[in-house]
Amino acid sequence: MPSSFFKPTLRYLVSLIVVAVFVFPIAWFGLTSIKPISAVFNKDRVVVFDFKPTLENYHVTVLGGEKASMVGGQSASMGTSGKGAYDGRGSILSSVIIAVASTFLATAIALLAAYALSRMRFWGAQGYLNWVLSQRFLPPIAIIIPLVFIFHDLGLRDTHFGIIIAHTLINIPIALLLLKSFFDDVPVEIDQAAMIDGATRFQCFYMVVLPMIRGGIAATAVLCFIFSWTEFILSLFLTNTIRTIPVKITTFVTSTGSEWGYISALGTAAIIPGFIFILLVQNHLVRGLTMGAIKD
Amino acid sequence: MASVKISKLEKQYGLLKVLHSLDLEIADGKFVVLLGPSGCGKSTLLRMIAGLEKITSGDVFFDDVRVNDVHSKDRNIAMVFQNYALYAHMTVRKNMAFSMRLKNIDKKIQDEKVAWASSILGLDDYLDRLPKELSGGQRQRVAMGRAIVRDPDVFLFDEPLSNLDAKLRVQMRTEIKDLHQRLKTTTVYVTHDQIEAMTMADEVVIMQDGRIIQSGSPMEIYDNPNSLFVAQFIGSPGMNIIECDVAEKAGVKSANHESLCLPLPSDAKVEVGQKIFYGIRPEHLTANKEPSAESNSSLTIEPGVVRVVEPTGPETHVYSKLAGQDVCSISRERITWSPGEAIHLQPDLQHVHLFDGQTQVAL
Ligand SMILES: Nc1ncnc2c1ncn2[C@@H]1O[C@H](COP(=O)(O)OP(=O)(O)O)[C@@H](O)[C@H]1O
Ligand SMILES: [Mg+2]
């Protein structure tokens, strides 16, 4: 067989397998979310496609609808649920508020810091950078107890603002490091050319350098957003009534059983905002925006 | 427009001193080239004039106004960088208009200026492109356009042509010189390429290890290099240099290198036994197939052996071995040489350069 046929085919097959490995759990999760309970909990066999799809789980978790009574002859209520215990609307709203706000804050603060660290030489710059990064080495669980007390004393416990601050702080080091590397890619001559053209340092920052690293900013924002969107431990400890989606989902695992249908429905729905966000910025995600500024 | 004066300027990075007490005056409207090998501090000096680099000590004056503490943005200068430093997210038009936009200049005037600059630089058809959609030479022109729309007092160029291919470099060289003749803006141009310096400069300033070694018009420096370094740096092909001892025979001094015995000008200020460098430019060596009869010196030099012949068209470069030394001679006559042939070289004694063997200073 000619290699011109064989090689692309092989490459295609391998990439297909790799994609399948990554997509399978998500697909199964999504599939579970539209299965009736009888299909989820079938003792005898694994139900793949032969079930009657239902939007019941979404109806309850995402739209806050009432539980429909019986599906497939089995009781749908296995948990010790009060009314609205499976209503995820508040969680979705909280997650969106927290993720968007903390992403914005972390990116904005890290941008200013990263520009300074990339462009200005000052005493202890490297030490400062190392110190900021070292904050990220600490697992959140290590600081959770003092943090709970501090937040309690400051009245930040169980507030959106509190979690926004927590997520922002956790995100800043990684955002700073990333953005600094993007700034470092822009030659300083660009800043100098702008200043000779009559720009102040700040004009040079927001009129020239910032637009040149749009892609980097988008990439950083995506990372911050995803972190905040999926963060669990801080949200769990710092809130009681405000529940972000990851925390909310764990409450679907109760002493009497796990509501796999609801878990997978809310989980699948939770993928969507991140997905939309990435779609919006993906055009900017390509690096190489600085191309053409300098010699090749 | 402005004159630039530099007085006792020094620059130190930590313990490393890169500029040693430089003095330089650049008259209004002059095209001055800072020339030197890489690492000698040319860019540092230029950047200090631009205000991009802190001054360790000394002063910079524009028109007798001390500008040490004036921010770059207020110096009314324009600079073209080696890597062009274009604003990648802006079109050519916006790149050029950026400085005027910052000054809130009337949009109509901005457009006129951009149109004027782009027509001078041949960028009319590219105004709405992004820098990444341009060739190297076009980017170079945008960088220049950005500089000229400003009516700067001083133009600063830092090796602007070193990223271009040879042909484009020659073309841009002419364009920059032409531009200067039209605009008559004081220009400081940094390069390590002596041909660029020779062809463009009103005045060449030669730097070595953070010091100014010699300055003057290109031909002055070419004809009277004040040190061995300058002599070797300027000119292509370079000056032939032979290390010699001065000897005397029958009352006539000569410069000897092994078996080679070179004639000295009668007014040479050398003493017997002195070590010297004997320098002669290739075009001042006459090459003959036969020993020259009407030689203007009492000495005839032993014949050399032709190694390589390079005809360039108008002239022919002949590289030969003379008493173990590589020697180049240039002749405009069409003599056909072949490798291995004997060649009789005769220096024009009016154009012999002698340098002290120790200090390497011109004698
Ligand atoms: N930021 C810096 N820190 C330390 N040394 C520097 C710095 N910039 C330049 N130098 C040193 O200063 C000297 C002159 O550099 P430069 O002016 O760039 O040389 P040129 O432009 O003539 O090639 C070099 O030896 C270089 O290593
Ligand atoms: Mg340089």
XYZ file of C-alpha atoms and ligand atoms in Angstrom:
687
model
C 0.000 0.000 0.000
C 1.417 3.398 -0.860
C 2.608 5.286 2.178
C 0.844 8.427 0.943
C -2.402 6.695 1.739
C -1.295 4.695 4.731
C 0.339 7.448 6.741
C -2.519 9.971 6.786
C -4.958 7.190 7.561
C -2.880 6.031 10.488
C -2.517 9.573 11.734
C -6.251 10.041 11.465
C -6.974 6.830 13.350
C -4.603 7.651 16.157
C -6.007 11.134 16.591
C -9.479 9.662 16.588
C -8.533 7.307 19.430
C -6.960 10.117 21.431
C -10.017 12.307 20.993
C -12.286 9.391 21.939
C -10.387 8.819 25.175
C -10.887 12.437 26.150
C -14.428 12.810 24.959
C -15.825 9.531 26.264
C -16.281 10.492 29.930
C -17.909 13.776 28.971
C -20.140 12.074 26.460
C -21.139 9.414 28.974
C -21.842 12.128 31.522
C -24.014 13.936 29.011
C -25.747 10.712 28.077
C -26.471 9.943 31.696
C -28.053 13.336 32.131
C -30.826 12.498 29.679
C -31.438 8.975 30.880
C -34.419 8.092 32.985
C -33.516 6.661 36.345
C -34.354 3.151 35.236
C -31.588 3.379 32.644
C -29.051 4.801 35.073
C -29.627 2.166 37.700
C -30.106 -0.976 35.694
C -28.780 -3.920 37.696
C -28.680 -6.316 34.792
C -26.875 -4.491 32.032
C -25.300 -1.210 30.990
C -27.828 0.821 29.098
C -26.155 2.737 26.339
C -28.668 4.050 23.850
C -31.840 2.045 24.310
C -33.720 4.311 26.656
C -36.346 6.932 26.313
C -34.479 10.257 26.586
C -35.846 12.726 29.101
C -35.103 16.312 30.000
C -36.475 15.763 33.457
C -33.061 16.096 35.135
C -32.442 19.441 33.460
C -35.941 20.528 34.231
C -35.270 20.044 37.920
C -31.673 21.199 38.289
C -31.341 23.974 35.760
C -34.876 25.290 35.553
C -35.846 24.573 39.136
C -38.913 22.613 38.131
C -40.818 20.177 40.288
C -39.768 16.586 40.280
C -41.995 14.499 38.102
C -43.303 11.539 39.956
C -42.385 8.152 38.666
C -40.162 7.259 35.819
C -39.948 3.724 34.641
C -41.683 2.398 37.708
C -38.928 3.335 40.122
C -39.073 6.014 42.706
C -37.300 9.142 41.631
C -36.890 10.356 45.118
C -34.050 8.525 46.712
C -32.579 11.402 48.665
C -33.742 13.164 51.744
C -34.665 16.176 49.750
C -36.718 19.075 50.757
C -38.412 21.206 48.173
C -35.923 22.866 45.807
C -32.927 20.937 47.098
C -32.063 20.053 43.543
C -32.693 23.517 42.168
C -29.329 24.630 40.726
C -30.378 28.049 39.478
C -28.941 29.961 42.398
C -25.696 28.026 42.102
C -25.395 28.789 38.440
C -25.910 32.472 39.087
C -23.409 32.475 41.945
C -20.831 30.612 39.908
C -21.193 33.030 37.017
C -20.906 36.087 39.261
C -17.890 34.701 41.098
C -16.064 33.370 38.068
C -16.567 36.480 35.940
C -15.691 38.913 38.706
C -12.652 37.036 39.969
C -11.387 36.488 36.426
C -11.715 40.179 35.692
C -10.027 41.210 38.925
C -7.209 38.704 38.748
C -6.449 39.531 35.118
C -6.569 43.275 35.652
C -4.350 43.234 38.725
C -1.920 40.744 37.217
C -1.694 42.828 34.031
C -0.421 45.867 35.867
C 1.968 43.851 37.992
C 3.233 41.805 35.070
C 3.931 44.900 32.986
C 5.919 46.456 35.788
C 7.852 43.253 36.401
C 8.534 42.803 32.726
C 9.600 46.356 31.969
C 10.989 47.965 35.062
C 14.096 47.063 36.906
C 13.796 47.584 40.590
C 15.506 46.202 43.592
C 14.160 42.780 44.548
C 12.108 42.288 41.389
C 13.106 38.655 41.021
C 12.613 37.946 44.693
C 9.202 39.539 44.525
C 8.241 37.401 41.560
C 9.419 34.243 43.299
C 7.489 35.177 46.401
C 4.279 35.746 44.472
C 4.687 32.424 42.717
C 5.431 30.605 45.944
C 1.901 31.484 47.049
C 0.635 29.156 44.386
C 2.665 26.215 45.664
C 0.553 26.159 48.772
C -2.442 23.840 48.453
C -5.603 25.748 49.410
C -6.403 23.152 52.058
C -3.318 24.248 53.970
C -4.627 27.748 54.478
C -8.300 26.998 54.674
C -8.692 27.095 58.457
C -7.023 30.478 59.043
C -8.844 31.772 55.986
C -12.201 30.733 57.385
C -11.480 32.591 60.619
C -10.196 35.681 58.856
C -13.177 35.749 56.536
C -15.472 35.222 59.462
C -13.981 38.156 61.363
C -14.113 40.373 58.311
C -17.686 39.419 57.617
C -16.730 37.989 54.266
C -17.887 34.466 54.965
C -20.752 33.305 52.848
C -20.617 36.366 50.604
C -19.998 36.487 46.882
C -17.399 39.159 47.464
C -15.485 36.879 49.839
C -15.137 34.052 47.345
C -14.342 36.498 44.576
C -11.426 37.754 46.663
C -10.281 34.233 47.472
C -10.368 33.126 43.843
C -8.694 36.324 42.699
C -5.842 35.818 45.134
C -5.339 32.242 44.083
C -5.381 33.197 40.413
C -3.067 36.193 40.553
C 0.248 34.304 40.736
C -0.435 32.134 37.730
C -1.944 35.029 35.778
C 1.041 37.166 36.668
C 3.526 34.586 35.487
C 1.664 33.986 32.239
C 1.138 37.634 31.433
C 4.723 38.483 32.256
C 5.882 35.938 29.709
C 3.609 37.544 27.113
C 4.924 41.001 27.956
C 8.464 39.684 27.784
C 7.744 38.591 24.220
C 7.080 42.175 23.199
C 10.450 43.818 22.623
C 11.130 46.805 24.875
C 11.973 48.803 21.781
C 8.226 48.960 21.165
C 7.749 50.793 24.452
C 10.703 52.986 23.718
C 9.454 53.802 20.238
C 6.099 54.769 21.721
C 7.719 56.958 24.343
C 9.857 58.673 21.748
C 6.642 59.181 19.798
C 5.447 61.097 22.827
C 3.553 58.518 24.860
C 3.626 58.468 28.639
C 4.399 55.175 30.321
C 0.718 54.531 30.866
C -0.276 55.441 27.293
C 2.446 53.150 26.108
C 0.983 50.397 28.285
C -2.624 50.590 27.216
C -2.347 51.956 23.695
C 0.567 49.924 22.419
C 1.625 46.954 24.510
C -1.754 45.825 25.795
C -3.345 45.435 22.347
C -0.294 43.532 21.221
C -0.806 40.816 23.840
C -4.577 40.463 23.418
C -4.103 36.753 22.764
C -2.160 36.314 25.971
C -4.752 38.180 27.972
C -7.505 35.996 26.543
C -5.581 32.831 27.352
C -4.951 34.021 30.885
C -8.589 34.944 31.387
C -9.705 31.518 30.205
C -7.419 29.825 32.706
C -8.604 32.036 35.557
C -12.224 31.499 34.606
C -11.890 27.744 34.486
C -10.104 27.667 37.803
C -12.782 29.703 39.493
C -15.589 27.820 37.777
C -14.330 24.455 38.976
C -12.855 25.441 42.327
C -14.285 23.383 45.145
C -12.517 23.435 48.474
C -12.483 27.189 49.155
C -16.095 27.573 48.120
C -17.068 24.668 50.301
C -15.482 26.067 53.434
C -16.174 29.737 52.923
C -19.898 29.519 52.206
C -23.048 28.096 53.678
C -25.899 29.363 51.589
C -24.117 30.598 48.495
C -23.213 27.405 46.724
C -21.154 27.357 43.600
C -21.959 24.599 41.145
C -19.199 22.169 42.224
C -20.294 22.481 45.839
C -23.951 22.243 44.951
C -23.400 19.071 42.998
C -21.825 17.331 45.978
C -25.035 17.868 47.903
C -26.721 15.594 45.409
C -24.778 12.776 46.996
C -26.818 12.067 50.071
C -26.828 9.554 52.847
C -29.446 7.535 51.053
C -27.964 7.564 47.607
C -26.536 9.553 44.746
C -28.760 11.355 42.286
C -26.703 10.525 39.228
C -29.263 11.972 36.901
C -29.220 15.383 38.604
C -25.462 15.317 39.075
C -24.849 14.696 35.421
C -27.473 17.197 34.285
C -26.091 20.076 36.335
C -22.543 19.008 35.535
C -23.228 18.946 31.821
C -24.958 22.288 32.003
C -21.928 23.665 33.867
C -19.662 22.851 30.962
C -21.595 25.212 28.741
C -20.573 28.656 30.094
C -16.885 27.758 30.005
C -17.393 26.454 26.518
C -19.086 29.659 25.383
C -16.407 31.772 27.011
C -13.669 29.902 25.204
C -15.553 30.164 21.927
C -15.750 33.913 22.379
C -12.039 34.386 22.943
C -10.653 31.567 20.859
C -9.820 33.886 17.986
C -7.520 35.699 20.321
C -6.029 32.565 21.740
C -3.602 32.229 18.876
C -0.248 33.581 19.747
C 1.837 35.477 17.296
C -0.035 38.734 17.421
C 3.246 40.505 17.885
C 4.361 39.116 14.556
C 5.402 41.818 12.170
C 6.428 44.244 14.848
C 10.000 43.186 14.535
C 12.302 41.409 12.159
C 11.483 37.796 11.633
C 16.225 71.197 14.093
C 18.920 71.252 16.639
C 22.581 70.813 17.252
C 23.637 68.141 19.714
C 26.478 68.479 22.153
C 27.821 65.789 24.402
C 30.166 66.656 27.169
C 32.160 64.281 29.376
C 29.434 61.694 28.990
C 29.947 58.457 30.895
C 27.924 55.308 31.283
C 28.414 52.578 33.789
C 26.451 49.366 34.224
C 27.198 48.315 37.768
C 30.952 48.061 37.812
C 31.252 47.883 34.052
C 32.146 51.181 32.458
C 30.942 51.162 28.861
C 31.447 54.811 27.899
C 34.498 56.785 28.959
C 34.107 60.549 29.107
C 32.877 61.224 25.590
C 32.919 64.666 24.017
C 31.165 65.245 20.742
C 29.605 68.141 18.924
C 27.124 67.626 16.133
C 26.314 70.717 14.162
C 22.744 71.471 13.145
C 21.714 69.595 10.026
C 24.706 67.270 9.922
C 24.608 63.556 9.230
C 26.907 61.958 11.767
C 27.666 58.263 11.792
C 28.840 56.495 14.924
C 30.983 53.667 13.675
C 32.637 50.899 15.616
C 32.738 47.166 16.161
C 29.783 45.678 17.995
C 29.905 46.096 21.739
C 31.874 49.333 21.627
C 29.012 51.379 23.066
C 27.456 53.005 19.993
C 23.897 52.049 20.850
C 24.399 53.059 24.443
C 25.523 56.516 23.345
C 22.620 56.849 20.935
C 20.146 55.732 23.574
C 21.535 58.268 25.991
C 20.962 60.974 23.395
C 17.420 59.630 23.062
C 16.922 59.677 26.805
C 16.276 55.949 26.975
C 19.315 55.266 29.101
C 20.233 56.919 32.371
C 23.303 59.130 32.241
C 25.941 58.124 34.773
C 27.770 61.432 34.494
C 28.281 64.192 31.970
C 25.757 66.184 29.963
C 23.767 66.103 26.759
C 22.725 69.396 25.189
C 20.269 70.079 22.393
C 20.941 73.569 21.073
C 22.777 74.425 24.282
C 19.826 73.350 26.407
C 20.787 70.645 28.850
C 18.406 67.733 28.330
C 19.753 65.220 30.850
C 16.512 65.268 32.787
C 14.124 65.703 29.873
C 11.968 62.632 29.250
C 12.295 60.962 25.830
C 8.770 61.944 24.941
C 9.618 65.617 25.396
C 12.885 65.673 23.477
C 11.265 65.929 20.053
C 13.433 63.255 18.563
C 12.616 60.372 16.276
C 14.332 57.029 16.378
C 14.497 54.093 14.011
C 15.368 50.849 15.721
C 17.273 47.903 14.370
C 14.253 45.649 14.781
C 11.908 48.420 13.533
C 9.727 48.252 16.657
C 6.491 48.798 14.753
C 3.163 48.672 16.558
C 2.005 45.268 15.379
C -1.700 45.843 15.936
C -1.840 49.100 14.004
C -1.959 49.603 10.262
C 0.843 51.401 8.501
C -1.235 54.553 8.544
C -1.856 54.330 12.266
C 1.755 53.520 12.974
C 2.793 56.685 11.233
C 0.073 58.842 12.743
C 0.563 57.589 16.295
C 2.755 60.448 17.483
C 0.331 63.004 16.056
C -2.614 61.223 17.611
C -0.936 61.538 20.994
C -0.567 65.252 20.437
C -4.216 65.576 19.370
C -3.222 67.083 16.087
C -6.061 67.825 13.702
C -7.102 64.703 11.810
C -6.797 66.459 8.473
C -3.227 67.491 9.135
C -2.477 63.951 10.282
C -3.745 62.576 6.989
C -1.745 65.102 4.996
C 1.432 64.281 6.853
C 0.943 60.560 6.448
C 0.237 61.036 2.753
C 3.362 63.155 2.387
C 5.576 60.622 4.178
C 4.115 57.642 2.385
C 4.620 59.232 -1.009
C 8.251 59.986 -0.184
C 8.780 56.437 1.004
C 6.691 54.695 -1.630
C 4.205 53.307 0.874
C 1.043 54.703 -0.722
C -0.373 51.294 -1.524
C 0.312 49.803 1.866
C -1.268 52.310 4.226
C -4.013 49.973 5.364
C -1.880 46.919 5.875
C -0.586 45.567 9.134
C 3.177 45.366 9.641
C 3.081 41.579 9.420
C 1.810 41.873 5.851
C 4.883 43.799 4.737
C 8.338 42.787 3.587
C 11.435 43.667 5.585
C 12.257 46.646 3.431
C 8.720 47.984 3.657
C 8.700 47.658 7.427
C 11.943 49.543 7.473
C 10.264 52.303 5.507
C 7.288 52.417 7.840
C 9.705 52.897 10.724
C 11.246 55.789 8.828
C 7.846 57.183 7.949
C 6.897 57.146 11.594
C 10.023 59.153 12.249
C 9.728 61.769 9.533
C 6.080 62.736 10.045
C 7.143 64.234 13.323
C 9.476 66.990 12.102
C 11.898 65.939 14.791
C 14.823 68.068 15.945
C 17.091 65.061 15.754
C 16.876 61.766 13.906
C 18.416 58.761 15.567
C 19.088 55.536 13.688
C 20.376 52.377 15.352
C 21.692 50.002 12.689
C 18.488 50.361 10.686
C 19.721 48.404 7.701
C 21.387 45.444 9.313
C 18.364 43.170 8.909
C 17.989 43.801 5.197
C 19.545 41.843 2.382
C 22.553 43.286 0.612
C 20.765 44.771 -2.353
C 18.031 46.420 -0.340
C 20.638 47.749 2.044
C 22.397 49.599 -0.739
C 19.093 50.978 -1.983
C 17.926 52.121 1.450
C 21.317 53.676 2.067
C 20.778 55.958 -0.874
C 17.212 56.663 0.178
C 18.183 57.659 3.685
C 20.904 59.937 2.391
C 18.520 61.462 -0.098
C 15.959 61.966 2.651
C 18.515 63.741 4.768
C 19.470 66.010 1.933
C 15.836 66.938 1.499
C 14.887 67.360 5.139
C 18.250 68.532 6.475
C 17.451 67.224 9.935
C 20.340 66.608 12.293
C 20.958 62.883 12.165
C 22.915 60.473 14.318
C 23.290 57.114 12.669
C 24.808 54.064 14.311
C 26.384 51.277 12.308
C 29.181 48.763 12.431
C 29.404 48.750 8.649
C 32.192 51.014 7.480
C 30.793 51.210 3.955
C 27.535 52.607 5.288
C 29.526 55.103 7.287
C 31.704 56.139 4.382
C 28.850 56.489 1.940
C 26.360 58.325 4.116
C 28.186 60.446 6.637
C 29.061 64.111 6.694
C 31.134 63.154 9.668
C 32.228 59.772 10.909
C 32.884 59.179 14.593
C 34.877 56.046 15.214
C 34.446 54.363 18.558
C 36.339 51.584 20.236
C 35.796 50.171 23.731
C 33.643 53.080 24.828
C 35.957 55.796 23.572
C 35.926 58.048 20.542
C 39.090 57.222 18.612
C 38.785 59.587 15.682
C 36.232 61.755 13.997
C 36.179 63.640 10.756
C 34.791 63.535 7.262
C 34.862 60.093 5.657
C 37.715 60.967 3.288
C 39.747 62.643 6.023
C 39.571 59.489 8.065
C 40.228 57.310 5.089
C 43.314 59.286 4.124
C 44.650 59.983 7.594
C 43.726 57.258 10.046
C 45.198 58.225 13.396
C 45.695 54.699 14.613
C 46.167 51.170 13.432
C 42.615 50.353 14.562
C 41.036 53.030 12.383
C 43.280 52.139 9.464
C 42.161 48.530 9.594
C 38.521 49.340 10.249
C 37.987 51.729 7.346
C 38.285 50.609 3.759
C 37.332 47.478 1.881
C 39.362 45.551 0.989
C 41.235 46.622 4.084
C 44.592 48.288 4.305
C 47.579 45.948 4.003
C 49.443 45.942 7.293
C 52.895 44.450 7.702
C 54.750 44.378 10.996
C 58.294 45.659 10.369
C 61.577 46.682 11.966
C 63.209 49.855 10.751
C 66.711 49.249 9.404
C 69.211 51.401 7.595
C 71.413 50.451 4.698
C 73.743 52.855 2.948
C 72.052 55.810 4.618
C 68.584 54.800 3.405
C 65.983 53.678 5.938
C 63.699 50.802 5.111
C 61.050 48.733 6.841
C 62.026 45.102 7.021
C 59.933 42.037 7.579
C 61.976 38.853 7.337
C 63.433 38.898 3.849
C 61.077 41.642 2.742
C 62.505 45.123 2.505
C 59.949 47.921 2.065
C 60.785 51.505 1.109
C 59.928 54.300 3.527
C 58.899 57.825 2.640
C 61.886 60.156 2.978
C 60.162 62.226 5.678
C 59.145 59.236 7.811
C 59.573 59.946 11.512
C 61.091 56.620 12.448
C 64.301 55.500 14.050
C 66.502 52.580 13.283
C 65.504 49.585 15.352
C 61.955 50.848 15.927
C 59.125 48.377 15.564
C 56.406 49.712 13.300
C 53.321 48.689 11.383
C 53.647 49.453 7.714
C 50.308 50.170 6.112
C 49.421 50.654 2.489
C 45.982 50.642 0.917
C 45.432 48.164 -1.924
C 44.854 50.920 -4.478
C 48.234 52.419 -3.616
C 50.081 49.280 -4.575
C 50.986 49.141 -8.229
C 51.164 45.646 -9.566
C 53.386 44.762 -12.526
C 54.423 41.619 -14.297
C 58.009 42.884 -14.531
C 60.106 44.726 -11.954
C 59.215 48.344 -12.429
C 61.984 50.318 -14.132
C 60.839 53.774 -13.203
C 60.414 52.887 -9.536
C 60.499 56.034 -7.459
C 62.430 54.372 -4.698
C 65.884 52.978 -4.580
C 64.508 49.668 -3.399
C 62.901 46.993 -5.434
C 60.720 44.616 -3.557
C 61.004 40.921 -4.010
C 58.208 39.512 -6.192
C 55.117 37.982 -4.648
C 52.982 35.105 -5.833
C 49.413 35.622 -7.011
C 46.895 33.590 -5.023
C 43.423 34.764 -5.898
C 42.146 37.179 -8.516
C 38.799 38.907 -8.076
C 37.627 41.003 -11.004
C 34.751 43.242 -9.854
C 34.231 44.946 -13.193
C 35.655 48.417 -12.850
C 38.667 47.125 -10.983
C 40.489 43.915 -10.220
C 41.500 42.816 -6.740
C 44.613 40.674 -6.684
C 45.438 38.785 -3.505
C 49.020 37.615 -3.333
C 51.556 36.226 -0.893
C 54.562 38.449 -0.261
C 57.228 37.057 2.062
C 54.595 35.024 3.883
C 52.215 38.009 4.214
C 48.828 38.272 2.538
C 48.716 41.380 0.423
C 45.898 42.801 -1.638
C 46.317 45.163 -4.520
C 43.708 46.843 -6.666
C 44.239 47.853 -10.204
C 41.931 49.522 -12.675
C 43.912 48.307 -15.621
C 42.840 45.120 -17.242
C 45.817 42.948 -16.634
C 45.079 39.274 -16.636
C 46.609 37.501 -13.685
C 46.664 33.830 -13.034
C 47.276 32.141 -9.690
C 50.902 31.150 -9.086
C 52.232 33.915 -11.281
C 54.923 36.264 -9.976
C 53.701 39.766 -9.147
C 55.849 42.848 -8.606
C 54.268 45.282 -6.170
C 55.354 48.859 -5.765
C 53.945 51.064 -2.958
C 53.090 54.668 -3.660
C 55.263 56.287 -1.010
C 52.963 59.300 -0.682
C 50.304 57.032 0.716
C 52.236 54.873 3.097
C 50.814 54.841 6.664
C 53.163 54.113 9.516
C 52.077 53.195 13.022
C 54.136 52.739 16.140
C 54.642 49.077 16.981
C 53.820 49.621 20.643
C 51.160 52.310 20.862
C 49.688 51.636 17.391
C 49.333 55.391 16.943
C 50.015 56.929 13.530
C 53.563 58.263 13.122
N 21.699 46.736 30.132
C 23.013 46.457 30.125
N 23.618 45.941 31.214
C 24.939 45.670 31.218
N 25.744 45.878 30.194
C 25.219 46.376 29.073
C 23.834 46.696 28.969
N 23.586 47.182 27.737
C 24.776 47.167 27.095
N 25.752 46.686 27.887
C 27.176 46.550 27.537
O 27.615 47.787 27.059
C 28.519 47.612 25.993
C 28.099 48.449 24.830
O 26.889 47.972 24.324
P 26.196 48.620 23.053
O 26.106 50.076 23.249
O 24.930 47.896 22.809
O 27.232 48.274 21.909
P 27.079 48.465 20.326
O 25.777 49.078 20.044
O 28.239 49.316 19.954
O 27.222 47.104 19.740
C 28.572 46.133 25.679
O 29.759 45.608 26.204
C 27.365 45.587 26.392
O 27.645 44.300 26.860
Mg 24.106 48.262 18.986
